[in-house]
GROMACS .gro file of C-alpha atoms in nm:
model
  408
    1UNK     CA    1   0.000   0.000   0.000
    2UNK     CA    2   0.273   0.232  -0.009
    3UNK     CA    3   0.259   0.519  -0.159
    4UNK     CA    4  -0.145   0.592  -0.108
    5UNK     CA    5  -0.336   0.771  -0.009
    6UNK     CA    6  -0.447   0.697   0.360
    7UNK     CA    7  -0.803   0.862   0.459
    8UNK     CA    8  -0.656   1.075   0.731
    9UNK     CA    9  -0.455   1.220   0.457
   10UNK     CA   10  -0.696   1.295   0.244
   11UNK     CA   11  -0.853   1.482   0.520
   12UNK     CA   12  -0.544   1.683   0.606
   13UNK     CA   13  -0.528   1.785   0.264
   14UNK     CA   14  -0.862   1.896   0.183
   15UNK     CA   15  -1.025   2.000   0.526
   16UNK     CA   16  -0.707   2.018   0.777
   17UNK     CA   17  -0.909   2.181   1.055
   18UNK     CA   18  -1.138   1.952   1.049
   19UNK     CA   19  -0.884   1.690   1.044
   20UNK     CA   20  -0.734   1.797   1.361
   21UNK     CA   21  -1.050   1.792   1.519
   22UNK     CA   22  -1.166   1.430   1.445
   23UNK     CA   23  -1.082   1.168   1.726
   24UNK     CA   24  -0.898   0.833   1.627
   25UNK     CA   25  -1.198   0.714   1.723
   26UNK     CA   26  -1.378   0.773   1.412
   27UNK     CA   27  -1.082   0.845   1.213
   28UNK     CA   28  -0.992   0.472   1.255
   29UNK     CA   29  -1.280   0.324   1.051
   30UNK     CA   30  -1.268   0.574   0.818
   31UNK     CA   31  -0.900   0.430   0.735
   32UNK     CA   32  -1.020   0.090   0.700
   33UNK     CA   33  -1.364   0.139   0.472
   34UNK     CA   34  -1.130   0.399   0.295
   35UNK     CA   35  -0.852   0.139   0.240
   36UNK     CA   36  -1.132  -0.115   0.119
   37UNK     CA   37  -1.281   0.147  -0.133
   38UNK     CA   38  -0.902   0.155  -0.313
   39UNK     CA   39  -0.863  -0.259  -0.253
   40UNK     CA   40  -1.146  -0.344  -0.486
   41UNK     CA   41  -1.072  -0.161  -0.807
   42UNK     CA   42  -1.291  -0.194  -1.085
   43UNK     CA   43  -1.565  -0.279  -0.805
   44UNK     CA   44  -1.561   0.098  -0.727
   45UNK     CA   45  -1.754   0.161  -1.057
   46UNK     CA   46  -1.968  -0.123  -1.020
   47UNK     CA   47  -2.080   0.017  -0.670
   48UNK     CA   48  -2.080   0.364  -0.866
   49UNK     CA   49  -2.324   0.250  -1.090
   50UNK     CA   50  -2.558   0.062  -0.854
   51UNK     CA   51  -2.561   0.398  -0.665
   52UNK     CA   52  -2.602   0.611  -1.007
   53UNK     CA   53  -2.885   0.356  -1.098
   54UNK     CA   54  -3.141   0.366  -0.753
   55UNK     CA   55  -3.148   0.783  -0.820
   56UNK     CA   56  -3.458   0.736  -0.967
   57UNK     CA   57  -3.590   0.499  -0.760
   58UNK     CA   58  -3.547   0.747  -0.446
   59UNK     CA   59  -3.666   0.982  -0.663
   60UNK     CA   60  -3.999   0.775  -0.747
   61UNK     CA   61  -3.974   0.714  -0.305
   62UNK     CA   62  -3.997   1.131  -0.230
   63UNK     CA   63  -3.660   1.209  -0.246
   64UNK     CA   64  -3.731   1.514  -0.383
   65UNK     CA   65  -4.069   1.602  -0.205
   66UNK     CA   66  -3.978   1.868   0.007
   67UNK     CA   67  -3.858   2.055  -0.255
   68UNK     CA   68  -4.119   2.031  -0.502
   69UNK     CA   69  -4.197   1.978  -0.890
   70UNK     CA   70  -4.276   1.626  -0.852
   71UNK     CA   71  -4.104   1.298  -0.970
   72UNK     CA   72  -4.095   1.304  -1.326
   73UNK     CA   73  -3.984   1.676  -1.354
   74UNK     CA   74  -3.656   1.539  -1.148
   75UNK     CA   75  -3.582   1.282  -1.360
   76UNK     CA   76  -3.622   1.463  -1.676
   77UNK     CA   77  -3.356   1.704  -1.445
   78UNK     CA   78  -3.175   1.361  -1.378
   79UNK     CA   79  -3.105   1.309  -1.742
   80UNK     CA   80  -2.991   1.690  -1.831
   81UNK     CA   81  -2.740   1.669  -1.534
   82UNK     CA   82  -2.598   1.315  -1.686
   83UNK     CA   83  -2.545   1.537  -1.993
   84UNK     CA   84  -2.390   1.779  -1.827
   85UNK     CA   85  -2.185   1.534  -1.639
   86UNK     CA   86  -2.045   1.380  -1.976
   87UNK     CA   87  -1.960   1.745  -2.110
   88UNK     CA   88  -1.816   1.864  -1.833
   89UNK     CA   89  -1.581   1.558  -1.845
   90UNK     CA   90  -1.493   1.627  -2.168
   91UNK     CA   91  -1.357   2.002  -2.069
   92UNK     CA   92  -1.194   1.908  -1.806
   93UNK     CA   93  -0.978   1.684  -2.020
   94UNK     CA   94  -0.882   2.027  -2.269
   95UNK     CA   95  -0.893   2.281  -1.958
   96UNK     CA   96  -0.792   2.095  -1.645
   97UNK     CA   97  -0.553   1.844  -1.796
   98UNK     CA   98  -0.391   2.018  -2.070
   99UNK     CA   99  -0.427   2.350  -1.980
  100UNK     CA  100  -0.560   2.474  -2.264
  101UNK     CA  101  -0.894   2.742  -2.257
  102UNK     CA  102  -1.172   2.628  -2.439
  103UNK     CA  103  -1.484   2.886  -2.483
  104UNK     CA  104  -1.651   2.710  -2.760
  105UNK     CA  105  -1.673   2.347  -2.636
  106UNK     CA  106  -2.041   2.337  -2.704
  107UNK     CA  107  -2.020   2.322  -3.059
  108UNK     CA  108  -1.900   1.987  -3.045
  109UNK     CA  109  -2.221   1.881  -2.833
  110UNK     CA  110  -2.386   2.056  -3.091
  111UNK     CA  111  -2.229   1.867  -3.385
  112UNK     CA  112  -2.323   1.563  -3.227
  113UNK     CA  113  -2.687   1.625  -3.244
  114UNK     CA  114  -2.738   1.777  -3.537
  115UNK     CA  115  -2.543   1.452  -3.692
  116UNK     CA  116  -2.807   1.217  -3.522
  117UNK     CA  117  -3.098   1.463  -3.631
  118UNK     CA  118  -2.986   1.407  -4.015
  119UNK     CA  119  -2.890   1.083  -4.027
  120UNK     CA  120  -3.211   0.924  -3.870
  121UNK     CA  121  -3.583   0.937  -3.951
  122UNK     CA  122  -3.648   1.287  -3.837
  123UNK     CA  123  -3.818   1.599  -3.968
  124UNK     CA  124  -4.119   1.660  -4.200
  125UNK     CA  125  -4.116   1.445  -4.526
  126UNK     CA  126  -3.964   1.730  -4.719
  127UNK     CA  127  -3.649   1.767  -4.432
  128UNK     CA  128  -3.277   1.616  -4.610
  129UNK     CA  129  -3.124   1.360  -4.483
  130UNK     CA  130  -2.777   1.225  -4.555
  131UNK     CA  131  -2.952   0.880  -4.434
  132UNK     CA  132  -3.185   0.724  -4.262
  133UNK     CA  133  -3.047   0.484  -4.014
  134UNK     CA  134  -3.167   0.357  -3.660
  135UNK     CA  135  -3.032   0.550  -3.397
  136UNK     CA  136  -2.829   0.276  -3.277
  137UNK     CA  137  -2.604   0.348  -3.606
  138UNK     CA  138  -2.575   0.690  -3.545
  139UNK     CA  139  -2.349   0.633  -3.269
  140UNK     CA  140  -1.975   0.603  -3.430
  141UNK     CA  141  -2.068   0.862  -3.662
  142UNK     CA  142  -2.195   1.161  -3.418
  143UNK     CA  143  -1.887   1.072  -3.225
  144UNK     CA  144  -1.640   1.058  -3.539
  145UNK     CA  145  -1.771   1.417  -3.630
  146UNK     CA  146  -1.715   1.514  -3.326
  147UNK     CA  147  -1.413   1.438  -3.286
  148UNK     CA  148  -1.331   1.559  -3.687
  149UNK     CA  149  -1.407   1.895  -3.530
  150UNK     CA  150  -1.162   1.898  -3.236
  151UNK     CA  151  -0.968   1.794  -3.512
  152UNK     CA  152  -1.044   2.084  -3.693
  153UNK     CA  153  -1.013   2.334  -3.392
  154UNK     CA  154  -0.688   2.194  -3.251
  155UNK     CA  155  -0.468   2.233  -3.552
  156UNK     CA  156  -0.500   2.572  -3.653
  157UNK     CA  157  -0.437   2.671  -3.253
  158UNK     CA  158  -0.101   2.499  -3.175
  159UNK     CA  159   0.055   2.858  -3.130
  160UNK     CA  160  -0.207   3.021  -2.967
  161UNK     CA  161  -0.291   3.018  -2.553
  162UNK     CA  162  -0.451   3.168  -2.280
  163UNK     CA  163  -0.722   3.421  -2.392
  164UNK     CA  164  -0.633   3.429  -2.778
  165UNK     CA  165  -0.703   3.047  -2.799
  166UNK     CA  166  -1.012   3.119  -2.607
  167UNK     CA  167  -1.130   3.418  -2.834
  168UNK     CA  168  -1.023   3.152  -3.171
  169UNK     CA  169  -1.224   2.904  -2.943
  170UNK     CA  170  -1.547   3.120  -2.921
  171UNK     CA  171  -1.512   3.242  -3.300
  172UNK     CA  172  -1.512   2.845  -3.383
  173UNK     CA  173  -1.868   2.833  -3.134
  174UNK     CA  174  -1.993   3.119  -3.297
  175UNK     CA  175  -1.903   3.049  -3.664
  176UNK     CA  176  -2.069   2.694  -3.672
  177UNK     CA  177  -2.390   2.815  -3.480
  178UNK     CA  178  -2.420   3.076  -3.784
  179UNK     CA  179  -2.383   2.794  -4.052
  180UNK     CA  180  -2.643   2.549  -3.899
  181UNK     CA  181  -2.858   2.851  -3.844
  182UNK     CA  182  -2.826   2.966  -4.238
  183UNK     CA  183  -2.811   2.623  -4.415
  184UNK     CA  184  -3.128   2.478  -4.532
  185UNK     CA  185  -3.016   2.136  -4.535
  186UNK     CA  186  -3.042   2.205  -4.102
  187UNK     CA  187  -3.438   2.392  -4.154
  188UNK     CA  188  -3.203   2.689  -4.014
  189UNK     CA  189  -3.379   2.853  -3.717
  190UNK     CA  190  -3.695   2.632  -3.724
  191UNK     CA  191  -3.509   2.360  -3.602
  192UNK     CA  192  -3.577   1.986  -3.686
  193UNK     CA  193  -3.846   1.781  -3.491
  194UNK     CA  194  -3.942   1.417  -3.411
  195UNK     CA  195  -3.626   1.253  -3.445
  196UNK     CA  196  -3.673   0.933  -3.309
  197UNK     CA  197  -3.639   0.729  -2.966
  198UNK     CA  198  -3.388   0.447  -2.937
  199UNK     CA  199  -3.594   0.121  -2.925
  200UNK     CA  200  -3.496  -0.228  -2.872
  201UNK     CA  201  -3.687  -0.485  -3.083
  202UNK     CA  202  -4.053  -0.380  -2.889
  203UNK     CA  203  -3.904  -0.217  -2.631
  204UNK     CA  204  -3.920   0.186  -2.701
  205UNK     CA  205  -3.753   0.441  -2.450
  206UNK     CA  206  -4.028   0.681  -2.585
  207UNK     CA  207  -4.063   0.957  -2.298
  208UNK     CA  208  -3.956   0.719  -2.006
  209UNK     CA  209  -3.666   0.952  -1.876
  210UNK     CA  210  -3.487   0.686  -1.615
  211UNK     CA  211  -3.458   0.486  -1.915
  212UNK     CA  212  -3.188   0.702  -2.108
  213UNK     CA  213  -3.020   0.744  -1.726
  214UNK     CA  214  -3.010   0.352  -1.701
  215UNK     CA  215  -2.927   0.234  -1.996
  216UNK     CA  216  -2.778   0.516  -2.184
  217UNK     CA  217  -2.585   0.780  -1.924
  218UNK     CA  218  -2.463   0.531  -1.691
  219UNK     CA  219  -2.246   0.321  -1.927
  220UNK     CA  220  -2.153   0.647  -2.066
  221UNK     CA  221  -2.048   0.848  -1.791
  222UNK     CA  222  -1.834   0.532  -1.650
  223UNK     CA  223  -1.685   0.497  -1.959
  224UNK     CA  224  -1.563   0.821  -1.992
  225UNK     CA  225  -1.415   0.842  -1.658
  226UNK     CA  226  -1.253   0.486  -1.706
  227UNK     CA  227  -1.140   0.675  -2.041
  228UNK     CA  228  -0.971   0.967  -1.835
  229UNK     CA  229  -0.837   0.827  -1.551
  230UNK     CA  230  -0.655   0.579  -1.761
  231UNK     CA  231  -0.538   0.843  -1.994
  232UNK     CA  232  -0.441   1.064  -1.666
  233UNK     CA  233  -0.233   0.825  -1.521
  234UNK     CA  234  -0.032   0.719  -1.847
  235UNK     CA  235   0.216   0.869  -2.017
  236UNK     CA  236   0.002   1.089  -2.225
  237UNK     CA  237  -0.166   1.216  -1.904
  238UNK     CA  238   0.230   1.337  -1.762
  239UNK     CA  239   0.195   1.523  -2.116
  240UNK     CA  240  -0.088   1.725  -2.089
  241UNK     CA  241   0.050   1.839  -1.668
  242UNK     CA  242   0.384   1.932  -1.883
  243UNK     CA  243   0.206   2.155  -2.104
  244UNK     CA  244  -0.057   2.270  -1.878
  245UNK     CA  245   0.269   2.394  -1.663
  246UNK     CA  246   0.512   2.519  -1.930
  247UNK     CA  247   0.436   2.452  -2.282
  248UNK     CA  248   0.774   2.598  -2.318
  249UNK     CA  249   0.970   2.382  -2.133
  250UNK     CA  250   0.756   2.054  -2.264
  251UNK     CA  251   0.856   2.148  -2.578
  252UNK     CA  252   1.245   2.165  -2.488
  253UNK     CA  253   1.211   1.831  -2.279
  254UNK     CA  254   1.008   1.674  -2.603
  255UNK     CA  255   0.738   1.636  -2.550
  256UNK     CA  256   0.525   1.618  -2.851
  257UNK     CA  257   0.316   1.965  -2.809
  258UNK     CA  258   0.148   1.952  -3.164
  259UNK     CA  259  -0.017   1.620  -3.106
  260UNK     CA  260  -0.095   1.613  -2.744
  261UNK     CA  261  -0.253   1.933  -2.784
  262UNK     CA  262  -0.491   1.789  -3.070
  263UNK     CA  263  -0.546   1.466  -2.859
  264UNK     CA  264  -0.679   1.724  -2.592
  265UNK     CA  265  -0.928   1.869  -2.841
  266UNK     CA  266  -1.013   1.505  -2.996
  267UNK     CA  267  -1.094   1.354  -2.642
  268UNK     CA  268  -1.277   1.608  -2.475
  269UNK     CA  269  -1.510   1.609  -2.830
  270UNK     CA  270  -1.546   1.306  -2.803
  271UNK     CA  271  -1.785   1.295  -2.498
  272UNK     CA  272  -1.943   1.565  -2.577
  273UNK     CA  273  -2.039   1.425  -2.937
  274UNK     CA  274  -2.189   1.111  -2.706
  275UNK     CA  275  -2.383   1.368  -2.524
  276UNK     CA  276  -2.531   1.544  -2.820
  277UNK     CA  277  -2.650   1.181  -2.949
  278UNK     CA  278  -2.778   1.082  -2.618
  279UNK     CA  279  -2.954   1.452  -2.590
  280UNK     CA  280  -3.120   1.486  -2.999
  281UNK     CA  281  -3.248   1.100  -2.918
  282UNK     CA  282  -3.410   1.211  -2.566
  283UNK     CA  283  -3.554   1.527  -2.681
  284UNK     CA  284  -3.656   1.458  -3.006
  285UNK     CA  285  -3.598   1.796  -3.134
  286UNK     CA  286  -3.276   2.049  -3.162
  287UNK     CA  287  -3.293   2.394  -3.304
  288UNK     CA  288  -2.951   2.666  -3.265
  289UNK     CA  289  -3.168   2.793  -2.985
  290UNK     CA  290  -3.102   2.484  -2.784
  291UNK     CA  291  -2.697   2.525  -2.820
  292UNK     CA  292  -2.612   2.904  -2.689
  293UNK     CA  293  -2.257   3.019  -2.570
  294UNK     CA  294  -2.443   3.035  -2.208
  295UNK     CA  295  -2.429   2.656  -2.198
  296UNK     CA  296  -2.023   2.686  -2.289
  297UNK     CA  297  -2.015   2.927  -2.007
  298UNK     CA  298  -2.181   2.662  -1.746
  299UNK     CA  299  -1.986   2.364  -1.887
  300UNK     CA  300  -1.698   2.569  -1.782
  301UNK     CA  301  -1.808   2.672  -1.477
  302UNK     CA  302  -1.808   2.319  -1.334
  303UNK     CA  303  -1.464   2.234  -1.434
  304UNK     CA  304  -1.414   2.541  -1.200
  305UNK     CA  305  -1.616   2.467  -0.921
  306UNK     CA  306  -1.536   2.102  -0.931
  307UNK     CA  307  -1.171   2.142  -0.926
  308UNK     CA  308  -0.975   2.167  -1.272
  309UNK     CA  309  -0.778   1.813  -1.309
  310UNK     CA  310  -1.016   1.635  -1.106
  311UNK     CA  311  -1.267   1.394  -1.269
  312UNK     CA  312  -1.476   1.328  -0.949
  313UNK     CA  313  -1.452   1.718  -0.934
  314UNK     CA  314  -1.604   1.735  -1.281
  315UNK     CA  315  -1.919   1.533  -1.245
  316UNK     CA  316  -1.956   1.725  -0.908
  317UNK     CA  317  -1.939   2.062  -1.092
  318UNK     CA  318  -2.188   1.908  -1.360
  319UNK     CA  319  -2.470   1.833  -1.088
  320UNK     CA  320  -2.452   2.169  -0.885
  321UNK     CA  321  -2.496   2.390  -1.242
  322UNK     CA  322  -2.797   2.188  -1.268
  323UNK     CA  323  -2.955   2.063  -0.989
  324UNK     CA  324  -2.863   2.394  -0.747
  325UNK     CA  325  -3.073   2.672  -0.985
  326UNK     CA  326  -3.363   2.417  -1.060
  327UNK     CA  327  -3.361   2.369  -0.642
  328UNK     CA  328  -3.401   2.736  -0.631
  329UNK     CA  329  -3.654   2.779  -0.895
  330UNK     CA  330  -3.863   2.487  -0.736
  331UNK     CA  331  -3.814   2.674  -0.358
  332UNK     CA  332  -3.865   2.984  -0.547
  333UNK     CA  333  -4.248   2.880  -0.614
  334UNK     CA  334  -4.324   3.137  -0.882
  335UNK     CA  335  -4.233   3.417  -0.666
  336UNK     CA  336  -3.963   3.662  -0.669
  337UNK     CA  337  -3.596   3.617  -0.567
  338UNK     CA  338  -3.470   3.944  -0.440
  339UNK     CA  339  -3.685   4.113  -0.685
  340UNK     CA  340  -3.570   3.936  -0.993
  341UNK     CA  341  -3.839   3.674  -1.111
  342UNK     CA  342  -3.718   3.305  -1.073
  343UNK     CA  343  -3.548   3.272  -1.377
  344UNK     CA  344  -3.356   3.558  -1.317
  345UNK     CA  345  -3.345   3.538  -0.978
  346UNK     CA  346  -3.175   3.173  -0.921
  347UNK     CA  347  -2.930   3.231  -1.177
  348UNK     CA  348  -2.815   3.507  -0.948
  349UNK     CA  349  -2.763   3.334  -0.691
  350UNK     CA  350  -2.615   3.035  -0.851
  351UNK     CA  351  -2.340   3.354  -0.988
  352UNK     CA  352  -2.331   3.460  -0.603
  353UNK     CA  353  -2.264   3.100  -0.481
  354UNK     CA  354  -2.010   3.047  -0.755
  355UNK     CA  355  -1.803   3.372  -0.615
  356UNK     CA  356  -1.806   3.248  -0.245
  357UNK     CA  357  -1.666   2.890  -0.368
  358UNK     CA  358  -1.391   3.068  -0.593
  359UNK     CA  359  -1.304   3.265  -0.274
  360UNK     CA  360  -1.286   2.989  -0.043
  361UNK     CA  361  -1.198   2.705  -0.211
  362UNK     CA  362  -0.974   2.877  -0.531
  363UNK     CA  363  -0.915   2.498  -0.623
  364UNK     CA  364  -1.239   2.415  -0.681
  365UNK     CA  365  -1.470   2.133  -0.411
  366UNK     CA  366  -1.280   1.832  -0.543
  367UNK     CA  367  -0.963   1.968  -0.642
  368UNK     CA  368  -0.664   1.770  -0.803
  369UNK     CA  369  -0.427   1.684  -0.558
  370UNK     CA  370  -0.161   1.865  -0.762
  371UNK     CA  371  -0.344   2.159  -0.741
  372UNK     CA  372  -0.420   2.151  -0.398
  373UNK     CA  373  -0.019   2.150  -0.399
  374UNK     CA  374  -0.016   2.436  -0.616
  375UNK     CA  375  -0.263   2.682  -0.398
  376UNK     CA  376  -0.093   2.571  -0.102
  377UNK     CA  377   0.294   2.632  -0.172
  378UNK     CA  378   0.379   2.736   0.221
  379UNK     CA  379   0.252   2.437   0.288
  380UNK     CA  380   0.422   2.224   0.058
  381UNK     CA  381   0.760   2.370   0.156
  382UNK     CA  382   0.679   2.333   0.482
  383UNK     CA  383   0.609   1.937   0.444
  384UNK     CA  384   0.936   1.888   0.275
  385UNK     CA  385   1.170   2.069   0.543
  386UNK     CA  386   0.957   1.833   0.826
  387UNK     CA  387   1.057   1.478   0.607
  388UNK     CA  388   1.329   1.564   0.395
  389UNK     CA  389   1.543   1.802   0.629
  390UNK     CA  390   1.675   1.773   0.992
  391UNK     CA  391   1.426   1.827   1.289
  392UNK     CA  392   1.574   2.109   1.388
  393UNK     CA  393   1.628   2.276   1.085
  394UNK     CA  394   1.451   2.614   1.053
  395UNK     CA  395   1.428   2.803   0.690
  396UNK     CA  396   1.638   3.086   0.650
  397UNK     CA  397   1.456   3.464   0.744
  398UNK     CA  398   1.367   3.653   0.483
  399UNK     CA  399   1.596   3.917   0.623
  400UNK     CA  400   1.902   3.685   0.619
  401UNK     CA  401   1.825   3.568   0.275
  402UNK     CA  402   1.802   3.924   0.119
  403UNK     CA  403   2.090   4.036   0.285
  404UNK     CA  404   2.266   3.730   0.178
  405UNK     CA  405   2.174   3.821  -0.215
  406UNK     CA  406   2.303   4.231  -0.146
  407UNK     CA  407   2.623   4.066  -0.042
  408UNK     CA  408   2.651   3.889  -0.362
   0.00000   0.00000   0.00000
C-alpha cells in the first residue's frame, strides 16, 4: 500500500481543521472502509453505478418532495445533469488536464446532435437527410464528427494560448452556430423535430426519462471516466501536466506539443459528441436555440467549481450547475428572488454561490491533488523541510536571505 493515499490524509489535505479535530476514534474506521474502497478496483464503478442507478428509484420514493416539482420533472432534471456530467468531463480533459482554454466546447455537443438529427428518420417528409439509419447506427458517426471537429479546432491553434485560444475558441462556437442557423439542409432557425427514440426490438424508451439514465448515461459516464483516468495516469496524461505547466519547457524536454494538444481537443469532443447523441435521441428535437454560448459558459463553470484536473470534481461541478438553480426555482415557487423573477433570480444566486466557492476554495470542491499543492505552496515547503530536512532545521529569514543576495 505504499505510496497511497491513507483517509486521514486525504482529510489533512482537503479540510485540515477539520482533520485535527476528528478523534482516532472515528478516524480509525474511516481508514479501514477507505482502504477497502481503493482494494477493490474496478468494483468501485460497479458500486458507482448501482448507486447512479437507484437515483430514480429514491426519486420515485420522495426524495425530492420537500422541494417540489414532482417525480418526473426530477428525472427529466436527472437526465440533463448526466449530460452535463459527460460534457463537463470532456472540458476538463482540454482545460484541467492540458491547460488549454476552451470557450466554444459546445459546438462539439452541438455537432453531435445535429449529426443524429440528419442521419435518422427525423423531420417533415420534405427535411434532407444524408440517411436514414436507426439510432443505434448513429453512434460512431456523431462521435467521429465530433471528434473531426476537435480535429479541426486543434490544428490551426497549436501557437495560440490563454485568452487568444479562447477568443479563436469562441469564433469556432460562434461560426458553426451561424452555418447550422443559415443552411437549409439544417431547416435553419426552425429547427428539426421528431427525431426518433432508441428502441430495442418492442421495447421503445419513448418519454420514459430513467430509461436514457439507465441504460444510456450510466455506461456512458463510466466509460468516460474509465477513459480519463486511464489516460491521466499514463504517459500521455504526464503530457498534458507538462504543457498545462510550461508549454515551453515541454517542448524543450520533447514532449510532442502539436499532437498532445490535438489529442486534448479530440478527447474532450469526443464525450461531448456522445452527449449530443444521447440529448437529440431524448428530446426529439434540436434547433440553434437549444446550443447558446451560455451553456459553454456553465460547462466551464463546473470544471471550476469542481476542481480543474479532477474527474470526481467534474461530475460534481456538472450536478450543482444543474440541480442547485432548478432547487431554487422549485423553492422559489413562482415568486420573486430578491426582486428578480425566478429565472432571473436563481441564476443570481447560482453567480453569487459560484463567487463564495472561488473565494474559499480557489481549487475548486474536489480539487486535483496537484493543485491543492499548487494553492498551497507554504505548505508544501513546509512538508518537505519536516521529512526531507533535519528536525531542527529552521528556513532561512527573509531578512538573512536578502541580505545574503546584497552581499553577492
Amino acid at each position: 500500500m505504499a505510496g497511497r493515499v491513507t483517509a486521514r490524509q486525504l482529510m489533512n489535505e482537503r479540510f485540515p481543521k477539520l482533520a485535527k479535530r476528528t478523534p482516532d476514534s472515528v478516524m480509525n474506521p474511516l481508514e479501514t472502509a477507505y482502504g477497502a474502497w481503493r482494494r477493490i478496483g474496478f468494483g468501485r464503478y460497479v458500486i458507482a453505478a448501482a448507486l447512479m442507478a437507484y437515483v430514480p428509484i429514491a426519486i420515485d420514493r420522495g426524495l425530492m418532495s420537500p422541494i417540489g416539482g414532482g417525480s418526473e420533472y426530477w428525472k427529466g432534471i436527472l437526465v440533463q445533469t448526466g449530460v452535463y456530467i459527460l460534457l463537463a468531463l470532456g472540458l476538463n480533459v482540454v482545460v484541467g488536464l492540458a491547460g488549454l482554454l476552451d470557450l466554444g466546447y459546445v459546438a462539439f455537443f452541438m455537432l453531435g446532435s445535429y449529426t443524429t438529427a440528419l442521419m435518422t428518420h427525423s423531420g417533415a417528409p420534405d427535411q434532407f437527410h444524408f440517411v436514414q439509419w436507426p439510432v443505434w447506427a448513429v453512434i460512431p458517426f456523431a462521435l467521429v464528427v465530433a471528434m473531426l471537429a476537435g480535429v479541426a479546432i486543434g490544428l490551426p491553434t497549436l501557437r495560440l494560448r490563454g485568452d487568444y485560444l479562447a477568443i479563436v475558441t469562441l469564433g469556432f462556437h460562434a461560426a458553426t452556430l451561424l452555418v447550422i442557423t443559415n443552411l437549409t439542409i439544417t431547416n435553419g432557425p426552425r429547427g428539426i423535430f421528431a427525431i426518433p427514440n432508441p428502441s430495442i426490438g418492442d421495447f421503445s424508451f419513448g418519454l420514459v426519462s430513467e430509461y436514457y439514465w439507465w441504460y444510456l448515461l450510466i455506461p456512458a459516464i463510466l466509460l468516460a471516466v474509465i477513459m480519463i483516468r486511464h489516460l491521466d495516469n499514463s504517459r500521455v496524461g504526464r503530457y498534458w501536466t507538462a504543457i498545462r505547466e510550461d508549454e515551453v519547457a515541454a517542448s524543450a524536454m520533447g514532449v510532442p506539443v502539436t499532437k498532445m494538444k490535438v489529442l486534448a481537443f479530440v478527447i474532450g469532443a469526443s464525450t461531448s459528441g456522445i452527449a449530443g447523441w444521447i440529448n437529440a435521441v431524448y428530446v426529439s428535437f434540436i434547433s440553434p436555440d437549444s446550443f447558446p454560448l451560455l451553456n459553454s459558459i456553465l460547462v466551464l463553470c463546473a470544471v471550476t467549481i469542481g476542481g480543474m484536473g479532477s474527474i470526481a470534481g467534474a461530475a460534481l461541478g456538472g450536478i450543482i450547475i444543474i440541480t442547485v438553480p432548478e432547487i431554487i426555482r422549485q423553492l422559489a415557487g413562482g415568486n420573486t428572488v430578491f426582486g428578480f423573477d425566478p429565472d432571473t433570480g436563481r441564476i443570481a444566486i447560482f453567480g453569487f454561490l459560484l463567487v463564495v466557492v472561488m473565494i474559499f476554495k480557489p481549487g475548486g470542491l474536489l480539487a486535483a491533488r496537484r493543485r491543492r499543492t499548487e494553492l498551497h505552496e507554504t505548505g508544501a515547503e513546509a512538508a518537505v523541510l519536516q521529512t526531507g530536512g533535519s528536525r531542527g532545521s529552521r528556513p532561512p529569514a527573509p531578512q538573512a536571505q536578502s541580505a545574503g543576495k546584497d552581499a553577492e
